[in-house]
């Protein structure tokens, strides 16, 4: 009823104003509960334009006067109201668990967010926290401070049962999404990822940033999306770089033994394994030679050098899409790989990654 009836909401807020002044010193517990109810309402519902200036003025009066009781909760209500007016109120009814927490004065929840590679970060989420707020919090932890650079990152929720990835809208309330998934009894997790790569990698950034870039790059590299092999031919210089990348990846795991032939196969991109220039023993010798050269590097230094090499490759930073059947005349009926990056759009051969 509240979400559709501003009059009901305005009446309630007027009553709150009356009894919070009257009961502040006499019935402190009742007053506190009243403010918590105001906090809940300002998180979910807008008010009429006619009533808005009076409500804002009332909240500002208390929020800006430190000598008044409930100064802190008034600040929170004012922030809630501004967020609701900007993005619209919460759309889902709060869960019983969330309501209980709010009425007990617990205004935030520790939300686990996964990074590529399986490393988690913990973010304090409030009822009015939206996706862009959470992305900003994670970015700041990673040393990303420019707002425009933060726009390259996105938040997804993953439904475990279906392995379904869904990107969250920048103005979606976190609790609206999680409450809906919980009501559907879905097991889910939140995943933070880089979505575009216009800005270069910052190699002097915190270790957590380097780890994220490294872990997000690995799947595309090992799937063979970044390596171009012309008619299954790999140039010697390119093969040497791939041997070095294999050594860097092995050393990044802080392993001290020399890799076996099977381990080296697992360190090579999928499409490189289909080339015939180098045999297994040659790859083993090459990787072992590179490991001796980089023996003094730390795991983080190995990851940085790995990223530095890949960042100069033409397809690095691309988003890839598999196309089962193209309708473009030159590609009609063929499978291909679509790569989109800051340089443009490329149609690639589905095995060699040569531009069509």
mmCIF file of C-alpha atoms in Angstrom:
data_model
loop_
_atom_site.group_PDB
_atom_site.id
_atom_site.type_symbol
_atom_site.label_atom_id
_atom_site.label_comp_id
_atom_site.label_asym_id
_atom_site.label_seq_id
_atom_site.Cartn_x
_atom_site.Cartn_y
_atom_site.Cartn_z
ATOM 1 C CA UNK A 1 0.000 0.000 0.000
ATOM 2 C CA UNK A 2 2.849 2.403 0.851
ATOM 3 C CA UNK A 3 4.502 2.165 -2.558
ATOM 4 C CA UNK A 4 1.387 3.405 -4.334
ATOM 5 C CA UNK A 5 -0.084 5.776 -1.753
ATOM 6 C CA UNK A 6 2.060 8.804 -1.022
ATOM 7 C CA UNK A 7 -0.650 10.142 1.254
ATOM 8 C CA UNK A 8 -0.324 7.155 3.559
ATOM 9 C CA UNK A 9 3.428 7.651 3.637
ATOM 10 C CA UNK A 10 3.142 11.393 4.288
ATOM 11 C CA UNK A 11 0.737 10.799 7.170
ATOM 12 C CA UNK A 12 3.088 8.293 8.728
ATOM 13 C CA UNK A 13 6.072 10.630 8.423
ATOM 14 C CA UNK A 14 4.067 13.429 10.055
ATOM 15 C CA UNK A 15 3.255 11.143 12.978
ATOM 16 C CA UNK A 16 6.907 10.199 13.266
ATOM 17 C CA UNK A 17 7.829 13.861 13.441
ATOM 18 C CA UNK A 18 5.353 14.453 16.251
ATOM 19 C CA UNK A 19 6.234 11.565 18.507
ATOM 20 C CA UNK A 20 10.004 11.653 17.956
ATOM 21 C CA UNK A 21 10.045 15.163 19.425
ATOM 22 C CA UNK A 22 7.594 14.332 22.188
ATOM 23 C CA UNK A 23 9.095 11.027 23.246
ATOM 24 C CA UNK A 24 12.804 11.670 22.796
ATOM 25 C CA UNK A 25 13.571 11.949 26.474
ATOM 26 C CA UNK A 26 10.580 10.169 28.024
ATOM 27 C CA UNK A 27 10.306 6.962 26.008
ATOM 28 C CA UNK A 28 13.741 6.646 24.484
ATOM 29 C CA UNK A 29 13.216 3.030 23.333
ATOM 30 C CA UNK A 30 9.982 3.869 21.507
ATOM 31 C CA UNK A 31 11.643 6.842 19.882
ATOM 32 C CA UNK A 32 14.523 4.669 18.710
ATOM 33 C CA UNK A 33 12.128 2.165 17.186
ATOM 34 C CA UNK A 34 10.259 4.996 15.473
ATOM 35 C CA UNK A 35 13.469 6.223 13.860
ATOM 36 C CA UNK A 36 14.276 2.712 12.697
ATOM 37 C CA UNK A 37 10.853 2.561 11.064
ATOM 38 C CA UNK A 38 11.543 5.881 9.335
ATOM 39 C CA UNK A 39 14.861 4.406 8.159
ATOM 40 C CA UNK A 40 13.025 1.435 6.651
ATOM 41 C CA UNK A 41 10.428 3.601 4.924
ATOM 42 C CA UNK A 42 12.979 6.007 3.435
ATOM 43 C CA UNK A 43 14.782 2.997 1.966
ATOM 44 C CA UNK A 44 11.688 1.636 0.195
ATOM 45 C CA UNK A 45 9.233 4.423 -0.585
ATOM 46 C CA UNK A 46 9.252 7.842 -2.205
ATOM 47 C CA UNK A 47 7.135 10.708 -0.920
ATOM 48 C CA UNK A 48 5.012 13.234 -2.778
ATOM 49 C CA UNK A 49 6.669 16.315 -4.251
ATOM 50 C CA UNK A 50 4.421 18.463 -2.037
ATOM 51 C CA UNK A 51 5.585 16.787 1.158
ATOM 52 C CA UNK A 52 9.222 16.263 0.138
ATOM 53 C CA UNK A 53 10.700 19.669 1.158
ATOM 54 C CA UNK A 54 9.185 19.381 4.656
ATOM 55 C CA UNK A 55 10.532 15.867 5.172
ATOM 56 C CA UNK A 56 13.983 16.812 3.873
ATOM 57 C CA UNK A 57 14.059 19.932 6.050
ATOM 58 C CA UNK A 58 13.079 17.933 9.115
ATOM 59 C CA UNK A 59 15.753 15.299 8.536
ATOM 60 C CA UNK A 60 18.385 17.938 7.739
ATOM 61 C CA UNK A 61 17.617 19.840 10.941
ATOM 62 C CA UNK A 62 18.363 16.806 13.088
ATOM 63 C CA UNK A 63 21.165 15.417 10.907
ATOM 64 C CA UNK A 64 23.171 18.665 11.047
ATOM 65 C CA UNK A 65 22.825 19.228 14.804
ATOM 66 C CA UNK A 66 25.114 16.943 16.770
ATOM 67 C CA UNK A 67 23.534 17.994 20.045
ATOM 68 C CA UNK A 68 20.166 16.501 19.110
ATOM 69 C CA UNK A 69 19.375 12.858 19.905
ATOM 70 C CA UNK A 70 19.173 10.495 16.922
ATOM 71 C CA UNK A 71 21.524 12.703 14.907
ATOM 72 C CA UNK A 72 23.275 9.675 13.350
ATOM 73 C CA UNK A 73 20.103 7.835 12.364
ATOM 74 C CA UNK A 74 18.676 11.056 10.880
ATOM 75 C CA UNK A 75 21.768 11.292 8.658
ATOM 76 C CA UNK A 76 21.178 7.726 7.527
ATOM 77 C CA UNK A 77 17.484 8.412 6.817
ATOM 78 C CA UNK A 78 18.436 11.473 4.770
ATOM 79 C CA UNK A 79 20.917 9.448 2.711
ATOM 80 C CA UNK A 80 18.303 6.711 2.261
ATOM 81 C CA UNK A 81 15.731 9.230 1.053
ATOM 82 C CA UNK A 82 18.127 10.839 -1.434
ATOM 83 C CA UNK A 83 19.067 7.441 -2.813
ATOM 84 C CA UNK A 84 15.383 6.462 -3.103
ATOM 85 C CA UNK A 85 14.507 9.710 -4.883
ATOM 86 C CA UNK A 86 17.371 9.226 -7.322
ATOM 87 C CA UNK A 87 16.986 5.538 -8.148
ATOM 88 C CA UNK A 88 13.451 4.727 -7.023
ATOM 89 C CA UNK A 89 12.667 2.732 -3.911
ATOM 90 C CA UNK A 90 13.397 -0.908 -3.316
ATOM 91 C CA UNK A 91 11.136 -3.122 -5.417
ATOM 92 C CA UNK A 92 11.075 -6.335 -3.385
ATOM 93 C CA UNK A 93 9.468 -6.748 0.008
ATOM 94 C CA UNK A 94 12.246 -7.127 2.592
ATOM 95 C CA UNK A 95 12.857 -10.588 3.930
ATOM 96 C CA UNK A 96 11.981 -11.407 7.525
ATOM 97 C CA UNK A 97 15.683 -11.668 8.253
ATOM 98 C CA UNK A 98 16.381 -8.192 6.856
ATOM 99 C CA UNK A 99 13.453 -6.625 8.729
ATOM 100 C CA UNK A 100 14.580 -8.208 11.983
ATOM 101 C CA UNK A 101 18.098 -6.862 11.484
ATOM 102 C CA UNK A 102 16.806 -3.343 10.747
ATOM 103 C CA UNK A 103 14.471 -3.233 13.731
ATOM 104 C CA UNK A 104 17.352 -4.334 15.948
ATOM 105 C CA UNK A 105 19.506 -1.500 14.621
ATOM 106 C CA UNK A 106 21.794 -3.563 12.387
ATOM 107 C CA UNK A 107 21.908 -1.489 9.208
ATOM 108 C CA UNK A 108 24.497 -3.389 7.180
ATOM 109 C CA UNK A 109 25.332 -6.940 6.216
ATOM 110 C CA UNK A 110 28.681 -8.439 5.272
ATOM 111 C CA UNK A 111 28.305 -9.562 1.660
ATOM 112 C CA UNK A 112 30.783 -11.994 0.117
ATOM 113 C CA UNK A 113 31.819 -11.101 -3.452
ATOM 114 C CA UNK A 114 33.982 -13.460 -5.496
ATOM 115 C CA UNK A 115 36.823 -12.289 -7.727
ATOM 116 C CA UNK A 116 38.165 -14.214 -10.741
ATOM 117 C CA UNK A 117 40.227 -17.130 -9.485
ATOM 118 C CA UNK A 118 37.966 -17.716 -6.494
ATOM 119 C CA UNK A 119 39.362 -15.075 -4.137
ATOM 120 C CA UNK A 120 36.617 -13.378 -2.074
ATOM 121 C CA UNK A 121 36.260 -9.830 -0.790
ATOM 122 C CA UNK A 122 33.826 -8.816 1.943
ATOM 123 C CA UNK A 123 31.744 -5.658 1.464
ATOM 124 C CA UNK A 124 29.348 -4.082 3.965
ATOM 125 C CA UNK A 125 26.006 -3.756 2.172
ATOM 126 C CA UNK A 126 23.164 -1.518 3.381
ATOM 127 C CA UNK A 127 19.474 -1.585 2.368
ATOM 128 C CA UNK A 128 20.108 1.222 -0.150
ATOM 129 C CA UNK A 129 23.355 -0.155 -1.591
ATOM 130 C CA UNK A 130 23.095 -0.467 -5.365
ATOM 131 C CA UNK A 131 25.363 -2.287 -7.793
ATOM 132 C CA UNK A 132 27.475 0.748 -8.664
ATOM 133 C CA UNK A 133 28.105 1.371 -4.934
ATOM 134 C CA UNK A 134 29.398 -2.170 -4.464
ATOM 135 C CA UNK A 135 31.554 -1.975 -7.612
ATOM 136 C CA UNK A 136 33.066 1.259 -6.318
ATOM 137 C CA UNK A 137 33.860 -0.334 -2.952
ATOM 138 C CA UNK A 138 35.629 -3.280 -4.583
ATOM 139 C CA UNK A 139 37.500 -0.977 -6.981
ATOM 140 C CA UNK A 140 38.787 1.149 -4.109
ATOM 141 C CA UNK A 141 40.086 -1.973 -2.387
ATOM 142 C CA UNK A 142 41.922 -2.827 -5.616
ATOM 143 C CA UNK A 143 43.449 0.654 -5.894
ATOM 144 C CA UNK A 144 41.162 1.854 -8.706
ATOM 145 C CA UNK A 145 40.137 5.419 -7.864
ATOM 146 C CA UNK A 146 38.982 7.066 -11.104
ATOM 147 C CA UNK A 147 35.220 6.924 -11.596
ATOM 148 C CA UNK A 148 35.516 6.498 -15.359
ATOM 149 C CA UNK A 149 37.852 3.526 -14.888
ATOM 150 C CA UNK A 150 35.385 1.911 -12.474
ATOM 151 C CA UNK A 151 32.873 1.789 -15.330
ATOM 152 C CA UNK A 152 34.940 -1.012 -16.901
ATOM 153 C CA UNK A 153 33.856 -3.400 -14.147
ATOM 154 C CA UNK A 154 30.604 -5.243 -13.590
ATOM 155 C CA UNK A 155 28.849 -7.392 -11.026
ATOM 156 C CA UNK A 156 27.208 -10.715 -11.850
ATOM 157 C CA UNK A 157 25.143 -13.156 -9.877
ATOM 158 C CA UNK A 158 25.694 -16.834 -10.594
ATOM 159 C CA UNK A 159 22.924 -19.355 -10.007
ATOM 160 C CA UNK A 160 24.893 -22.430 -8.999
ATOM 161 C CA UNK A 161 22.317 -25.025 -10.038
ATOM 162 C CA UNK A 162 22.053 -23.729 -13.609
ATOM 163 C CA UNK A 163 25.561 -22.218 -13.878
ATOM 164 C CA UNK A 164 23.742 -19.158 -15.144
ATOM 165 C CA UNK A 165 25.604 -15.836 -15.254
ATOM 166 C CA UNK A 166 23.467 -12.691 -15.076
ATOM 167 C CA UNK A 167 24.903 -9.184 -15.120
ATOM 168 C CA UNK A 168 23.322 -6.846 -12.583
ATOM 169 C CA UNK A 169 22.148 -3.399 -13.635
ATOM 170 C CA UNK A 170 24.186 -0.513 -12.246
ATOM 171 C CA UNK A 171 21.178 0.916 -10.369
ATOM 172 C CA UNK A 172 19.801 -2.372 -9.005
ATOM 173 C CA UNK A 173 19.600 -2.693 -5.245
ATOM 174 C CA UNK A 174 21.810 -5.524 -4.001
ATOM 175 C CA UNK A 175 19.255 -6.714 -1.445
ATOM 176 C CA UNK A 176 16.470 -6.720 -4.053
ATOM 177 C CA UNK A 177 18.443 -9.225 -6.111
ATOM 178 C CA UNK A 178 19.639 -11.377 -3.224
ATOM 179 C CA UNK A 179 16.206 -11.413 -1.547
ATOM 180 C CA UNK A 180 14.566 -12.539 -4.776
ATOM 181 C CA UNK A 181 17.104 -15.355 -5.192
ATOM 182 C CA UNK A 182 16.676 -16.424 -1.580
ATOM 183 C CA UNK A 183 12.875 -16.458 -1.947
ATOM 184 C CA UNK A 184 13.339 -18.776 -4.938
ATOM 185 C CA UNK A 185 15.626 -20.926 -2.776
ATOM 186 C CA UNK A 186 18.447 -20.576 -5.284
ATOM 187 C CA UNK A 187 22.055 -21.145 -4.286
ATOM 188 C CA UNK A 188 23.980 -18.209 -5.738
ATOM 189 C CA UNK A 189 27.150 -16.160 -5.522
ATOM 190 C CA UNK A 190 28.141 -12.652 -6.602
ATOM 191 C CA UNK A 191 31.065 -12.269 -9.007
ATOM 192 C CA UNK A 192 33.056 -9.091 -9.743
ATOM 193 C CA UNK A 193 34.780 -8.945 -13.142
ATOM 194 C CA UNK A 194 36.415 -6.562 -15.548
ATOM 195 C CA UNK A 195 34.127 -6.146 -18.532
ATOM 196 C CA UNK A 196 36.117 -3.908 -20.877
ATOM 197 C CA UNK A 197 39.810 -3.115 -21.224
ATOM 198 C CA UNK A 198 40.127 0.441 -22.501
ATOM 199 C CA UNK A 199 42.437 1.511 -19.687
ATOM 200 C CA UNK A 200 45.863 -0.169 -19.549
ATOM 201 C CA UNK A 201 46.816 -2.487 -16.718
ATOM 202 C CA UNK A 202 48.502 -0.714 -13.796
ATOM 203 C CA UNK A 203 51.538 -2.794 -12.974
ATOM 204 C CA UNK A 204 52.329 -0.742 -9.847
ATOM 205 C CA UNK A 205 48.883 -1.455 -8.358
ATOM 206 C CA UNK A 206 48.245 -3.503 -5.193
ATOM 207 C CA UNK A 207 48.810 -7.233 -5.319
ATOM 208 C CA UNK A 208 45.042 -7.877 -5.196
ATOM 209 C CA UNK A 209 44.626 -5.902 -8.440
ATOM 210 C CA UNK A 210 47.417 -7.849 -10.168
ATOM 211 C CA UNK A 211 45.853 -11.109 -8.994
ATOM 212 C CA UNK A 212 42.458 -10.154 -10.448
ATOM 213 C CA UNK A 213 43.930 -9.175 -13.848
ATOM 214 C CA UNK A 214 46.016 -12.345 -13.930
ATOM 215 C CA UNK A 215 43.196 -14.712 -12.992
ATOM 216 C CA UNK A 216 40.729 -13.140 -15.415
ATOM 217 C CA UNK A 217 43.222 -13.380 -18.291
ATOM 218 C CA UNK A 218 44.071 -17.061 -17.811
ATOM 219 C CA UNK A 219 40.860 -18.661 -19.209
ATOM 220 C CA UNK A 220 41.055 -16.795 -22.541
ATOM 221 C CA UNK A 221 44.777 -17.536 -22.805
ATOM 222 C CA UNK A 222 44.502 -21.280 -22.153
ATOM 223 C CA UNK A 223 41.420 -21.567 -24.381
ATOM 224 C CA UNK A 224 43.679 -20.306 -27.181
ATOM 225 C CA UNK A 225 41.737 -17.101 -27.853
ATOM 226 C CA UNK A 226 44.786 -14.814 -27.618
ATOM 227 C CA UNK A 227 47.253 -16.848 -29.719
ATOM 228 C CA UNK A 228 47.230 -16.473 -33.519
ATOM 229 C CA UNK A 229 48.513 -19.510 -35.431
ATOM 230 C CA UNK A 230 48.608 -19.063 -39.208
ATOM 231 C CA UNK A 231 47.538 -22.410 -40.726
ATOM 232 C CA UNK A 232 48.552 -24.132 -37.482
ATOM 233 C CA UNK A 233 52.052 -22.653 -37.846
ATOM 234 C CA UNK A 234 53.706 -20.966 -34.862
ATOM 235 C CA UNK A 235 56.601 -18.606 -35.505
ATOM 236 C CA UNK A 236 59.773 -19.413 -33.490
ATOM 237 C CA UNK A 237 59.739 -16.031 -31.727
ATOM 238 C CA UNK A 238 56.095 -16.525 -30.741
ATOM 239 C CA UNK A 239 56.795 -20.082 -29.581
ATOM 240 C CA UNK A 240 59.621 -18.806 -27.365
ATOM 241 C CA UNK A 241 57.258 -16.266 -25.763
ATOM 242 C CA UNK A 242 54.700 -18.996 -25.107
ATOM 243 C CA UNK A 243 57.427 -21.103 -23.505
ATOM 244 C CA UNK A 244 58.300 -18.157 -21.261
ATOM 245 C CA UNK A 245 54.616 -17.633 -20.394
ATOM 246 C CA UNK A 246 54.381 -21.302 -19.421
ATOM 247 C CA UNK A 247 57.385 -20.885 -17.124
ATOM 248 C CA UNK A 248 55.944 -17.701 -15.592
ATOM 249 C CA UNK A 249 52.591 -19.373 -14.946
ATOM 250 C CA UNK A 250 54.302 -22.377 -13.330
ATOM 251 C CA UNK A 251 56.481 -20.142 -11.121
ATOM 252 C CA UNK A 252 53.492 -17.938 -10.217
ATOM 253 C CA UNK A 253 52.077 -20.914 -8.299
ATOM 254 C CA UNK A 254 55.241 -20.863 -6.159
ATOM 255 C CA UNK A 255 56.310 -24.310 -7.324
ATOM 256 C CA UNK A 256 59.977 -25.196 -6.914
ATOM 257 C CA UNK A 257 60.303 -28.468 -8.839
ATOM 258 C CA UNK A 258 60.845 -28.723 -12.574
ATOM 259 C CA UNK A 259 57.561 -29.381 -14.423
ATOM 260 C CA UNK A 260 56.927 -32.727 -16.045
ATOM 261 C CA UNK A 261 55.859 -33.154 -19.636
ATOM 262 C CA UNK A 262 52.210 -33.491 -18.611
ATOM 263 C CA UNK A 263 52.387 -30.336 -16.502
ATOM 264 C CA UNK A 264 53.864 -28.416 -19.419
ATOM 265 C CA UNK A 265 51.054 -29.572 -21.709
ATOM 266 C CA UNK A 266 48.627 -28.064 -19.217
ATOM 267 C CA UNK A 267 50.558 -24.774 -19.351
ATOM 268 C CA UNK A 268 50.145 -24.360 -23.127
ATOM 269 C CA UNK A 269 47.149 -22.790 -24.927
ATOM 270 C CA UNK A 270 44.750 -25.232 -26.534
ATOM 271 C CA UNK A 271 45.481 -24.204 -30.131
ATOM 272 C CA UNK A 272 49.269 -24.300 -29.573
ATOM 273 C CA UNK A 273 49.006 -28.000 -28.786
ATOM 274 C CA UNK A 274 47.722 -28.531 -32.341
ATOM 275 C CA UNK A 275 50.842 -27.056 -33.962
ATOM 276 C CA UNK A 276 53.673 -29.338 -35.059
ATOM 277 C CA UNK A 277 56.771 -27.107 -35.037
ATOM 278 C CA UNK A 278 57.897 -28.244 -31.599
ATOM 279 C CA UNK A 279 57.719 -31.700 -30.053
ATOM 280 C CA UNK A 280 57.119 -32.464 -26.353
ATOM 281 C CA UNK A 281 60.825 -32.676 -25.530
ATOM 282 C CA UNK A 282 61.501 -29.283 -27.152
ATOM 283 C CA UNK A 283 58.734 -27.629 -25.115
ATOM 284 C CA UNK A 284 60.121 -29.229 -21.947
ATOM 285 C CA UNK A 285 63.644 -27.968 -22.642
ATOM 286 C CA UNK A 286 62.378 -24.472 -23.498
ATOM 287 C CA UNK A 287 60.270 -24.135 -20.364
ATOM 288 C CA UNK A 288 63.061 -25.496 -18.165
ATOM 289 C CA UNK A 289 65.494 -22.960 -19.675
ATOM 290 C CA UNK A 290 63.112 -20.080 -18.957
ATOM 291 C CA UNK A 291 62.536 -21.298 -15.398
ATOM 292 C CA UNK A 292 66.256 -21.043 -14.710
ATOM 293 C CA UNK A 293 66.265 -17.437 -15.962
ATOM 294 C CA UNK A 294 63.280 -16.379 -13.807
ATOM 295 C CA UNK A 295 64.233 -18.430 -10.743
ATOM 296 C CA UNK A 296 64.625 -15.320 -8.551
ATOM 297 C CA UNK A 297 61.231 -13.814 -9.378
ATOM 298 C CA UNK A 298 58.466 -13.881 -6.793
ATOM 299 C CA UNK A 299 55.006 -15.228 -7.721
ATOM 300 C CA UNK A 300 53.641 -11.664 -8.009
ATOM 301 C CA UNK A 301 56.551 -10.590 -10.215
ATOM 302 C CA UNK A 302 55.847 -13.588 -12.448
ATOM 303 C CA UNK A 303 52.217 -12.541 -12.791
ATOM 304 C CA UNK A 304 53.214 -8.985 -13.654
ATOM 305 C CA UNK A 305 55.641 -10.134 -16.357
ATOM 306 C CA UNK A 306 53.018 -12.581 -17.686
ATOM 307 C CA UNK A 307 50.528 -9.720 -18.051
ATOM 308 C CA UNK A 308 53.123 -7.364 -19.543
ATOM 309 C CA UNK A 309 53.812 -9.845 -22.352
ATOM 310 C CA UNK A 310 50.146 -10.504 -23.115
ATOM 311 C CA UNK A 311 49.187 -6.821 -22.968
ATOM 312 C CA UNK A 312 51.125 -6.244 -26.214
ATOM 313 C CA UNK A 313 49.205 -8.924 -28.128
ATOM 314 C CA UNK A 314 46.550 -7.752 -30.576
ATOM 315 C CA UNK A 315 43.688 -9.770 -29.097
ATOM 316 C CA UNK A 316 44.442 -9.034 -25.458
ATOM 317 C CA UNK A 317 41.564 -7.305 -23.687
ATOM 318 C CA UNK A 318 38.973 -8.694 -26.089
ATOM 319 C CA UNK A 319 35.581 -10.094 -25.275
ATOM 320 C CA UNK A 320 35.041 -13.261 -27.297
ATOM 321 C CA UNK A 321 31.849 -14.772 -28.685
ATOM 322 C CA UNK A 322 31.579 -18.103 -30.479
ATOM 323 C CA UNK A 323 29.444 -17.879 -33.619
ATOM 324 C CA UNK A 324 28.127 -21.231 -34.780
ATOM 325 C CA UNK A 325 26.932 -20.014 -38.168
ATOM 326 C CA UNK A 326 27.650 -16.589 -39.685
ATOM 327 C CA UNK A 327 25.338 -14.834 -42.152
ATOM 328 C CA UNK A 328 28.005 -12.456 -43.473
ATOM 329 C CA UNK A 329 28.493 -13.361 -47.204
ATOM 330 C CA UNK A 330 32.233 -13.966 -46.830
ATOM 331 C CA UNK A 331 31.624 -16.189 -43.798
ATOM 332 C CA UNK A 332 28.272 -17.713 -44.702
ATOM 333 C CA UNK A 333 27.642 -21.050 -43.013
ATOM 334 C CA UNK A 334 31.016 -21.072 -41.231
ATOM 335 C CA UNK A 335 31.910 -21.176 -37.569
ATOM 336 C CA UNK A 336 33.981 -18.248 -36.366
ATOM 337 C CA UNK A 337 35.055 -16.334 -33.302
ATOM 338 C CA UNK A 338 33.949 -12.739 -32.746
ATOM 339 C CA UNK A 339 36.418 -10.566 -30.820
ATOM 340 C CA UNK A 340 35.471 -7.100 -29.575
ATOM 341 C CA UNK A 341 38.070 -4.785 -28.053
ATOM 342 C CA UNK A 342 39.033 -1.099 -27.965
ATOM 343 C CA UNK A 343 40.537 -1.370 -31.449
ATOM 344 C CA UNK A 344 37.349 -2.658 -33.091
ATOM 345 C CA UNK A 345 35.488 -5.840 -34.019
ATOM 346 C CA UNK A 346 37.208 -8.888 -35.544
ATOM 347 C CA UNK A 347 35.848 -12.036 -37.157
ATOM 348 C CA UNK A 348 38.412 -14.759 -36.505
ATOM 349 C CA UNK A 349 38.947 -18.296 -37.721
ATOM 350 C CA UNK A 350 37.547 -20.527 -34.981
ATOM 351 C CA UNK A 351 40.818 -22.483 -34.594
ATOM 352 C CA UNK A 352 43.706 -20.272 -35.740
ATOM 353 C CA UNK A 353 42.312 -16.828 -34.701
ATOM 354 C CA UNK A 354 43.419 -15.381 -38.029
ATOM 355 C CA UNK A 355 41.207 -12.448 -39.082
ATOM 356 C CA UNK A 356 38.771 -13.320 -41.861
#
